[in-house]
């Protein structure tokens, strides 16, 4: 406890330490604030005085600097005015020079422009001429192509129409009757001595449709063909193939002693193989062909002409055999001849088939067809030359027996 005397009433009283500390702090803080206010006021006065002094000094310094700057600026301004005057004089001279340069440049550019314009006009005229030439050329080529296309379309339409009419004709009448009518149209002129009638002999249990035979004036057979006709309309219930009839046709050919067998067929209408026209199927059955109806006369003519070429040698062979002549070497040479002839005939037949295939295609294939036909003709010519070159003397060469027989005949 602390004892304190009141300064007003002089009465002592006691307070604890905490209260005493608060009173002491209040007194000390008040004194500190009073002292601080005094010092702040003094510092503020010193500050204001210093500011005023600094302002005065700065004002004097600025005035001195301003005077110096005005003098320097006046000198520089005078110098710049002189420089500007010089530059204006130079600029006037440069302006005159520029005008002269611009005038010269403009004249030069105008000349170049005129030359370029003339060149452009020339190029434009050349372009128009080229365009006109190209258009004319293109129009000519287009017209030519249109004509070719039109011709091809007409040819395709013609072939399609021919096939359609032919197919309609096949359905409208029996294929047998059609073939018979086609043959009878040419019988008097092309086949005056030929036999072409229906096969009515069914002793063996089967028969073909038609038999074609032709003999020479001595009764020697030139050619014989067994024909079988099959129409698509005949088998609409169950579609059949050409191969289904080849075995029976070969049997009929053998039994009726025919040299060739030909199936005239409308079956398998979508087959590219059979639509070529004439198809050689001798790899399955000997001397057998499958043809479309439009090649009925063509196959007879082809086989008949080939047989006529070898008829002379058949007659001579029959004469030699009738005299019981030894034909050992003779048969060997004849076989060689047959092989050569068969090879040329086979080449001709294949080329002929290629030609027929080209006919069923478009005009694009006509050149190929022409080449194939020419090749076929050449092979037939070679075959004919071989037949003309073959004589009895050549066939009996190095055969003493036959030479003796012919010498005997000559002496008699």
GROMACS .gro file of C-alpha atoms in nm:
model
  412
    1UNK     CA    1   0.000   0.000   0.000
    2UNK     CA    2   0.118   0.353  -0.083
    3UNK     CA    3   0.025   0.669   0.113
    4UNK     CA    4  -0.039   0.979  -0.091
    5UNK     CA    5  -0.130   1.333   0.018
    6UNK     CA    6  -0.385   1.520  -0.181
    7UNK     CA    7  -0.231   1.848  -0.307
    8UNK     CA    8  -0.560   2.037  -0.265
    9UNK     CA    9  -0.689   1.929   0.075
   10UNK     CA   10  -0.362   1.799   0.211
   11UNK     CA   11  -0.539   1.487   0.326
   12UNK     CA   12  -0.332   1.166   0.314
   13UNK     CA   13  -0.484   0.849   0.170
   14UNK     CA   14  -0.356   0.507   0.075
   15UNK     CA   15  -0.374   0.327  -0.258
   16UNK     CA   16  -0.251  -0.013  -0.370
   17UNK     CA   17   0.040  -0.061  -0.604
   18UNK     CA   18  -0.164  -0.114  -0.917
   19UNK     CA   19  -0.359   0.209  -0.865
   20UNK     CA   20  -0.037   0.387  -0.788
   21UNK     CA   21   0.120   0.255  -1.108
   22UNK     CA   22  -0.179   0.376  -1.311
   23UNK     CA   23  -0.158   0.725  -1.160
   24UNK     CA   24   0.218   0.738  -1.219
   25UNK     CA   25   0.172   0.625  -1.580
   26UNK     CA   26  -0.095   0.891  -1.637
   27UNK     CA   27   0.136   1.163  -1.505
   28UNK     CA   28   0.432   1.037  -1.709
   29UNK     CA   29   0.226   1.007  -2.030
   30UNK     CA   30   0.087   1.354  -1.990
   31UNK     CA   31   0.435   1.501  -1.944
   32UNK     CA   32   0.563   1.305  -2.241
   33UNK     CA   33   0.281   1.430  -2.462
   34UNK     CA   34   0.334   1.786  -2.354
   35UNK     CA   35   0.707   1.759  -2.425
   36UNK     CA   36   0.635   1.589  -2.757
   37UNK     CA   37   0.395   1.867  -2.860
   38UNK     CA   38   0.655   2.128  -2.783
   39UNK     CA   39   0.921   1.951  -2.982
   40UNK     CA   40   0.682   1.890  -3.272
   41UNK     CA   41   0.596   2.257  -3.283
   42UNK     CA   42   0.966   2.348  -3.276
   43UNK     CA   43   1.035   2.096  -3.553
   44UNK     CA   44   0.748   2.231  -3.757
   45UNK     CA   45   0.880   2.585  -3.721
   46UNK     CA   46   1.230   2.472  -3.821
   47UNK     CA   47   1.080   2.285  -4.112
   48UNK     CA   48   0.883   2.585  -4.236
   49UNK     CA   49   1.188   2.803  -4.207
   50UNK     CA   50   1.401   2.555  -4.391
   51UNK     CA   51   1.137   2.522  -4.663
   52UNK     CA   52   1.116   2.894  -4.706
   53UNK     CA   53   1.494   2.916  -4.725
   54UNK     CA   54   1.511   2.631  -4.973
   55UNK     CA   55   1.237   2.791  -5.178
   56UNK     CA   56   1.422   3.118  -5.187
   57UNK     CA   57   1.748   2.950  -5.284
   58UNK     CA   58   1.572   2.740  -5.546
   59UNK     CA   59   1.396   3.043  -5.685
   60UNK     CA   60   1.725   3.225  -5.724
   61UNK     CA   61   1.890   2.923  -5.880
   62UNK     CA   62   1.603   2.874  -6.120
   63UNK     CA   63   1.608   3.237  -6.222
   64UNK     CA   64   1.980   3.215  -6.298
   65UNK     CA   65   1.931   2.892  -6.490
   66UNK     CA   66   1.637   3.042  -6.676
   67UNK     CA   67   1.845   3.339  -6.786
   68UNK     CA   68   2.118   3.104  -6.908
   69UNK     CA   69   1.865   2.884  -7.089
   70UNK     CA   70   1.705   3.188  -7.254
   71UNK     CA   71   2.044   3.297  -7.381
   72UNK     CA   72   2.125   2.949  -7.508
   73UNK     CA   73   1.781   2.913  -7.665
   74UNK     CA   74   1.813   3.248  -7.835
   75UNK     CA   75   2.145   3.143  -7.986
   76UNK     CA   76   2.016   2.804  -8.091
   77UNK     CA   77   1.699   2.959  -8.231
   78UNK     CA   78   1.902   3.194  -8.441
   79UNK     CA   79   2.116   2.904  -8.561
   80UNK     CA   80   1.807   2.692  -8.639
   81UNK     CA   81   1.649   2.981  -8.828
   82UNK     CA   82   1.963   3.005  -9.040
   83UNK     CA   83   1.959   2.628  -9.094
   84UNK     CA   84   1.588   2.641  -9.182
   85UNK     CA   85   1.654   2.912  -9.433
   86UNK     CA   86   1.929   2.702  -9.589
   87UNK     CA   87   1.709   2.396  -9.588
   88UNK     CA   88   1.421   2.588  -9.745
   89UNK     CA   89   1.655   2.700 -10.019
   90UNK     CA   90   1.778   2.344 -10.067
   91UNK     CA   91   1.418   2.219 -10.053
   92UNK     CA   92   1.314   2.458 -10.326
   93UNK     CA   93   1.602   2.336 -10.539
   94UNK     CA   94   1.515   1.974 -10.457
   95UNK     CA   95   1.149   2.039 -10.540
   96UNK     CA   96   1.245   2.166 -10.881
   97UNK     CA   97   1.475   1.868 -10.932
   98UNK     CA   98   1.203   1.632 -10.807
   99UNK     CA   99   0.951   1.777 -11.048
  100UNK     CA  100   1.196   1.726 -11.332
  101UNK     CA  101   1.268   1.368 -11.216
  102UNK     CA  102   0.899   1.296 -11.171
  103UNK     CA  103   0.824   1.434 -11.516
  104UNK     CA  104   1.096   1.216 -11.670
  105UNK     CA  105   0.981   0.911 -11.469
  106UNK     CA  106   0.619   0.971 -11.566
  107UNK     CA  107   0.710   0.997 -11.931
  108UNK     CA  108   0.916   0.679 -11.909
  109UNK     CA  109   0.636   0.496 -11.726
  110UNK     CA  110   0.380   0.621 -11.977
  111UNK     CA  111   0.595   0.487 -12.260
  112UNK     CA  112   0.631   0.153 -12.080
  113UNK     CA  113   0.257   0.155 -12.009
  114UNK     CA  114   0.174   0.216 -12.373
  115UNK     CA  115   0.417  -0.057 -12.481
  116UNK     CA  116   0.275  -0.297 -12.222
  117UNK     CA  117  -0.082  -0.208 -12.326
  118UNK     CA  118   0.006  -0.282 -12.688
  119UNK     CA  119   0.171  -0.608 -12.583
  120UNK     CA  120  -0.137  -0.698 -12.378
  121UNK     CA  121  -0.359  -0.627 -12.675
  122UNK     CA  122  -0.135  -0.842 -12.895
  123UNK     CA  123  -0.139  -1.124 -12.638
  124UNK     CA  124  -0.515  -1.089 -12.605
  125UNK     CA  125  -0.555  -1.119 -12.982
  126UNK     CA  126  -0.325  -1.423 -12.983
  127UNK     CA  127  -0.523  -1.570 -12.695
  128UNK     CA  128  -0.850  -1.512 -12.878
  129UNK     CA  129  -0.706  -1.670 -13.194
  130UNK     CA  130  -0.579  -1.972 -12.996
  131UNK     CA  131  -0.911  -2.005 -12.813
  132UNK     CA  132  -1.097  -1.983 -13.143
  133UNK     CA  133  -0.868  -2.246 -13.299
  134UNK     CA  134  -0.898  -2.474 -12.997
  135UNK     CA  135  -1.276  -2.431 -12.986
  136UNK     CA  136  -1.301  -2.512 -13.355
  137UNK     CA  137  -1.069  -2.811 -13.314
  138UNK     CA  138  -1.257  -2.929 -13.005
  139UNK     CA  139  -1.590  -2.886 -13.185
  140UNK     CA  140  -1.461  -3.085 -13.481
  141UNK     CA  141  -1.325  -3.362 -13.258
  142UNK     CA  142  -1.645  -3.360 -13.053
  143UNK     CA  143  -1.856  -3.388 -13.366
  144UNK     CA  144  -1.631  -3.669 -13.488
  145UNK     CA  145  -1.659  -3.848 -13.153
  146UNK     CA  146  -2.033  -3.793 -13.148
  147UNK     CA  147  -2.056  -3.943 -13.496
  148UNK     CA  148  -1.845  -4.242 -13.389
  149UNK     CA  149  -2.049  -4.286 -13.071
  150UNK     CA  150  -2.371  -4.256 -13.268
  151UNK     CA  151  -2.243  -4.512 -13.518
  152UNK     CA  152  -2.140  -4.748 -13.238
  153UNK     CA  153  -2.474  -4.704 -13.064
  154UNK     CA  154  -2.657  -4.771 -13.389
  155UNK     CA  155  -2.441  -5.079 -13.453
  156UNK     CA  156  -2.498  -5.206 -13.097
  157UNK     CA  157  -2.870  -5.142 -13.133
  158UNK     CA  158  -2.865  -5.322 -13.468
  159UNK     CA  159  -2.688  -5.625 -13.321
  160UNK     CA  160  -2.917  -5.626 -13.017
  161UNK     CA  161  -3.220  -5.595 -13.244
  162UNK     CA  162  -3.087  -5.876 -13.462
  163UNK     CA  163  -3.039  -6.097 -13.156
  164UNK     CA  164  -3.380  -6.002 -13.020
  165UNK     CA  165  -3.546  -6.078 -13.353
  166UNK     CA  166  -3.353  -6.401 -13.383
  167UNK     CA  167  -3.445  -6.505 -13.030
  168UNK     CA  168  -3.807  -6.415 -13.098
  169UNK     CA  169  -3.796  -6.613 -13.418
  170UNK     CA  170  -3.648  -6.911 -13.237
  171UNK     CA  171  -3.929  -6.906 -12.984
  172UNK     CA  172  -4.195  -6.837 -13.245
  173UNK     CA  173  -4.102  -7.150 -13.446
  174UNK     CA  174  -3.910  -7.460 -13.353
  175UNK     CA  175  -3.536  -7.444 -13.389
  176UNK     CA  176  -3.543  -7.751 -13.612
  177UNK     CA  177  -3.785  -7.588 -13.854
  178UNK     CA  178  -3.578  -7.270 -13.856
  179UNK     CA  179  -3.257  -7.457 -13.943
  180UNK     CA  180  -3.435  -7.661 -14.210
  181UNK     CA  181  -3.576  -7.346 -14.368
  182UNK     CA  182  -3.235  -7.175 -14.363
  183UNK     CA  183  -3.077  -7.476 -14.532
  184UNK     CA  184  -3.353  -7.506 -14.794
  185UNK     CA  185  -3.304  -7.142 -14.889
  186UNK     CA  186  -2.952  -7.230 -15.009
  187UNK     CA  187  -2.999  -7.596 -15.102
  188UNK     CA  188  -3.047  -7.539 -15.475
  189UNK     CA  189  -2.749  -7.304 -15.514
  190UNK     CA  190  -2.495  -7.400 -15.248
  191UNK     CA  191  -2.578  -7.764 -15.169
  192UNK     CA  192  -2.738  -7.915 -15.484
  193UNK     CA  193  -2.606  -8.270 -15.420
  194UNK     CA  194  -2.636  -8.268 -15.042
  195UNK     CA  195  -2.867  -8.487 -14.832
  196UNK     CA  196  -3.023  -8.304 -14.537
  197UNK     CA  197  -3.318  -8.480 -14.375
  198UNK     CA  198  -3.448  -8.567 -14.030
  199UNK     CA  199  -3.300  -8.871 -13.860
  200UNK     CA  200  -3.591  -9.115 -13.832
  201UNK     CA  201  -3.387  -9.426 -13.755
  202UNK     CA  202  -3.434  -9.507 -13.383
  203UNK     CA  203  -3.326  -9.874 -13.394
  204UNK     CA  204  -3.050  -9.814 -13.143
  205UNK     CA  205  -3.290  -9.650 -12.900
  206UNK     CA  206  -3.200  -9.288 -12.980
  207UNK     CA  207  -3.168  -9.062 -13.280
  208UNK     CA  208  -3.046  -8.721 -13.371
  209UNK     CA  209  -3.248  -8.442 -13.527
  210UNK     CA  210  -3.092  -8.408 -13.877
  211UNK     CA  211  -2.823  -8.578 -14.085
  212UNK     CA  212  -2.624  -8.398 -14.352
  213UNK     CA  213  -2.438  -8.606 -14.612
  214UNK     CA  214  -2.272  -8.515 -14.939
  215UNK     CA  215  -2.101  -8.744 -15.194
  216UNK     CA  216  -1.907  -8.672 -15.510
  217UNK     CA  217  -1.998  -8.801 -15.858
  218UNK     CA  218  -1.813  -9.130 -15.788
  219UNK     CA  219  -2.011  -9.197 -15.474
  220UNK     CA  220  -1.727  -9.110 -15.236
  221UNK     CA  221  -1.847  -8.937 -14.922
  222UNK     CA  222  -1.727  -8.579 -14.892
  223UNK     CA  223  -1.866  -8.502 -14.549
  224UNK     CA  224  -2.134  -8.622 -14.307
  225UNK     CA  225  -2.270  -8.436 -14.005
  226UNK     CA  226  -2.509  -8.538 -13.726
  227UNK     CA  227  -2.712  -8.239 -13.604
  228UNK     CA  228  -2.892  -8.194 -13.273
  229UNK     CA  229  -3.106  -7.881 -13.211
  230UNK     CA  230  -3.182  -7.755 -12.859
  231UNK     CA  231  -3.396  -7.447 -12.797
  232UNK     CA  232  -3.417  -7.260 -12.468
  233UNK     CA  233  -3.795  -7.263 -12.495
  234UNK     CA  234  -3.788  -7.643 -12.502
  235UNK     CA  235  -3.639  -7.663 -12.155
  236UNK     CA  236  -3.802  -7.379 -11.961
  237UNK     CA  237  -3.921  -7.612 -11.683
  238UNK     CA  238  -3.572  -7.729 -11.591
  239UNK     CA  239  -3.283  -7.530 -11.732
  240UNK     CA  240  -3.022  -7.757 -11.888
  241UNK     CA  241  -2.671  -7.707 -12.014
  242UNK     CA  242  -2.514  -7.787 -12.350
  243UNK     CA  243  -2.286  -8.045 -12.188
  244UNK     CA  244  -2.596  -8.249 -12.094
  245UNK     CA  245  -2.650  -8.343 -12.462
  246UNK     CA  246  -2.295  -8.397 -12.592
  247UNK     CA  247  -2.259  -8.761 -12.486
  248UNK     CA  248  -2.585  -8.867 -12.654
  249UNK     CA  249  -2.496  -8.668 -12.965
  250UNK     CA  250  -2.158  -8.843 -12.992
  251UNK     CA  251  -2.333  -9.178 -12.957
  252UNK     CA  252  -2.576  -9.090 -13.240
  253UNK     CA  253  -2.287  -8.973 -13.460
  254UNK     CA  254  -2.102  -9.302 -13.409
  255UNK     CA  255  -2.406  -9.521 -13.469
  256UNK     CA  256  -2.509  -9.335 -13.785
  257UNK     CA  257  -2.147  -9.331 -13.908
  258UNK     CA  258  -2.124  -8.954 -13.938
  259UNK     CA  259  -1.787  -8.779 -13.945
  260UNK     CA  260  -1.889  -8.469 -13.746
  261UNK     CA  261  -2.141  -8.390 -13.473
  262UNK     CA  262  -2.287  -8.042 -13.424
  263UNK     CA  263  -2.516  -7.917 -13.147
  264UNK     CA  264  -2.719  -7.615 -13.261
  265UNK     CA  265  -2.817  -7.462 -12.928
  266UNK     CA  266  -2.998  -7.168 -12.773
  267UNK     CA  267  -2.917  -7.295 -12.422
  268UNK     CA  268  -2.701  -7.098 -12.177
  269UNK     CA  269  -2.788  -6.768 -12.341
  270UNK     CA  270  -2.569  -6.568 -12.101
  271UNK     CA  271  -2.255  -6.778 -12.157
  272UNK     CA  272  -1.969  -6.576 -12.306
  273UNK     CA  273  -1.813  -6.899 -12.434
  274UNK     CA  274  -2.109  -7.016 -12.641
  275UNK     CA  275  -2.206  -6.664 -12.748
  276UNK     CA  276  -1.884  -6.647 -12.952
  277UNK     CA  277  -2.081  -6.842 -13.213
  278UNK     CA  278  -1.881  -7.157 -13.293
  279UNK     CA  279  -1.723  -7.353 -13.006
  280UNK     CA  280  -1.496  -7.651 -13.069
  281UNK     CA  281  -1.564  -7.918 -12.801
  282UNK     CA  282  -1.350  -8.188 -12.961
  283UNK     CA  283  -1.145  -8.200 -12.642
  284UNK     CA  284  -1.451  -8.375 -12.491
  285UNK     CA  285  -1.583  -8.568 -12.793
  286UNK     CA  286  -1.409  -8.604 -13.132
  287UNK     CA  287  -1.509  -8.375 -13.419
  288UNK     CA  288  -1.787  -8.205 -13.224
  289UNK     CA  289  -1.895  -7.840 -13.225
  290UNK     CA  290  -2.155  -7.628 -13.045
  291UNK     CA  291  -2.294  -7.336 -13.248
  292UNK     CA  292  -2.559  -7.068 -13.220
  293UNK     CA  293  -2.839  -7.084 -13.481
  294UNK     CA  294  -2.708  -6.785 -13.675
  295UNK     CA  295  -2.390  -6.985 -13.753
  296UNK     CA  296  -2.571  -7.298 -13.869
  297UNK     CA  297  -2.495  -7.240 -14.239
  298UNK     CA  298  -2.146  -7.105 -14.162
  299UNK     CA  299  -2.029  -7.423 -13.985
  300UNK     CA  300  -2.161  -7.644 -14.269
  301UNK     CA  301  -1.981  -7.429 -14.526
  302UNK     CA  302  -1.659  -7.425 -14.325
  303UNK     CA  303  -1.647  -7.801 -14.274
  304UNK     CA  304  -1.763  -7.874 -14.630
  305UNK     CA  305  -1.493  -7.653 -14.786
  306UNK     CA  306  -1.227  -7.817 -14.573
  307UNK     CA  307  -1.354  -8.161 -14.674
  308UNK     CA  308  -1.365  -8.066 -15.044
  309UNK     CA  309  -0.997  -7.966 -15.027
  310UNK     CA  310  -0.899  -8.317 -14.915
  311UNK     CA  311  -1.149  -8.500 -15.142
  312UNK     CA  312  -0.894  -8.559 -15.420
  313UNK     CA  313  -0.665  -8.744 -15.184
  314UNK     CA  314  -0.951  -8.949 -15.042
  315UNK     CA  315  -1.037  -9.061 -15.396
  316UNK     CA  316  -0.678  -9.151 -15.473
  317UNK     CA  317  -0.650  -9.333 -15.141
  318UNK     CA  318  -0.963  -9.534 -15.224
  319UNK     CA  319  -0.814  -9.626 -15.563
  320UNK     CA  320  -0.488  -9.739 -15.407
  321UNK     CA  321  -0.664  -9.945 -15.142
  322UNK     CA  322  -0.891 -10.107 -15.404
  323UNK     CA  323  -0.581 -10.239 -15.584
  324UNK     CA  324  -0.440 -10.392 -15.264
  325UNK     CA  325  -0.128 -10.175 -15.280
  326UNK     CA  326   0.118 -10.176 -14.990
  327UNK     CA  327   0.052  -9.843 -14.821
  328UNK     CA  328   0.302  -9.852 -14.533
  329UNK     CA  329   0.478  -9.524 -14.623
  330UNK     CA  330   0.162  -9.393 -14.788
  331UNK     CA  331  -0.037  -9.395 -14.462
  332UNK     CA  332   0.251  -9.234 -14.274
  333UNK     CA  333   0.262  -8.945 -14.520
  334UNK     CA  334  -0.114  -8.919 -14.522
  335UNK     CA  335  -0.115  -8.899 -14.143
  336UNK     CA  336   0.145  -8.623 -14.157
  337UNK     CA  337  -0.071  -8.443 -14.407
  338UNK     CA  338  -0.378  -8.487 -14.187
  339UNK     CA  339  -0.190  -8.355 -13.885
  340UNK     CA  340  -0.071  -8.051 -14.079
  341UNK     CA  341  -0.415  -7.991 -14.221
  342UNK     CA  342  -0.580  -8.039 -13.881
  343UNK     CA  343  -0.337  -7.791 -13.724
  344UNK     CA  344  -0.409  -7.528 -13.988
  345UNK     CA  345  -0.780  -7.600 -13.966
  346UNK     CA  346  -0.769  -7.568 -13.588
  347UNK     CA  347  -0.591  -7.233 -13.619
  348UNK     CA  348  -0.847  -7.122 -13.876
  349UNK     CA  349  -1.133  -7.237 -13.654
  350UNK     CA  350  -0.997  -7.049 -13.353
  351UNK     CA  351  -0.944  -6.735 -13.557
  352UNK     CA  352  -1.294  -6.771 -13.699
  353UNK     CA  353  -1.433  -6.797 -13.346
  354UNK     CA  354  -1.241  -6.485 -13.249
  355UNK     CA  355  -1.394  -6.307 -13.546
  356UNK     CA  356  -1.744  -6.415 -13.446
  357UNK     CA  357  -1.675  -6.299 -13.090
  358UNK     CA  358  -1.571  -5.958 -13.228
  359UNK     CA  359  -1.901  -5.931 -13.418
  360UNK     CA  360  -2.102  -5.978 -13.095
  361UNK     CA  361  -1.899  -5.707 -12.926
  362UNK     CA  362  -1.895  -5.340 -13.013
  363UNK     CA  363  -1.738  -5.161 -13.309
  364UNK     CA  364  -1.426  -5.123 -13.098
  365UNK     CA  365  -1.345  -5.488 -13.167
  366UNK     CA  366  -1.393  -5.472 -13.545
  367UNK     CA  367  -1.022  -5.417 -13.616
  368UNK     CA  368  -0.938  -5.721 -13.406
  369UNK     CA  369  -1.203  -5.918 -13.595
  370UNK     CA  370  -1.055  -5.811 -13.926
  371UNK     CA  371  -0.707  -5.925 -13.819
  372UNK     CA  372  -0.849  -6.258 -13.698
  373UNK     CA  373  -1.034  -6.313 -14.027
  374UNK     CA  374  -0.723  -6.229 -14.227
  375UNK     CA  375  -0.522  -6.471 -14.018
  376UNK     CA  376  -0.790  -6.737 -14.066
  377UNK     CA  377  -0.782  -6.679 -14.441
  378UNK     CA  378  -0.402  -6.710 -14.441
  379UNK     CA  379  -0.416  -7.042 -14.254
  380UNK     CA  380  -0.679  -7.175 -14.495
  381UNK     CA  381  -0.458  -7.062 -14.783
  382UNK     CA  382  -0.164  -7.249 -14.631
  383UNK     CA  383  -0.382  -7.559 -14.587
  384UNK     CA  384  -0.497  -7.532 -14.948
  385UNK     CA  385  -0.137  -7.494 -15.071
  386UNK     CA  386  -0.044  -7.807 -14.880
  387UNK     CA  387  -0.330  -7.999 -15.044
  388UNK     CA  388  -0.231  -7.873 -15.391
  389UNK     CA  389   0.133  -7.960 -15.329
  390UNK     CA  390   0.052  -8.317 -15.226
  391UNK     CA  391   0.049  -8.564 -15.520
  392UNK     CA  392   0.043  -8.939 -15.565
  393UNK     CA  393   0.407  -8.932 -15.674
  394UNK     CA  394   0.509  -8.765 -15.350
  395UNK     CA  395   0.299  -9.004 -15.147
  396UNK     CA  396   0.460  -9.308 -15.320
  397UNK     CA  397   0.813  -9.170 -15.300
  398UNK     CA  398   1.062  -9.427 -15.152
  399UNK     CA  399   0.790  -9.696 -15.174
  400UNK     CA  400   0.916  -9.964 -15.420
  401UNK     CA  401   0.597 -10.166 -15.410
  402UNK     CA  402   0.374  -9.873 -15.506
  403UNK     CA  403   0.626  -9.753 -15.768
  404UNK     CA  404   0.619 -10.096 -15.929
  405UNK     CA  405   0.241 -10.100 -15.932
  406UNK     CA  406   0.222  -9.759 -16.097
  407UNK     CA  407   0.487  -9.858 -16.353
  408UNK     CA  408   0.284 -10.170 -16.429
  409UNK     CA  409  -0.031  -9.963 -16.472
  410UNK     CA  410   0.155  -9.723 -16.698
  411UNK     CA  411   0.286 -10.006 -16.919
  412UNK     CA  412  -0.059 -10.170 -16.940
   0.00000   0.00000   0.00000
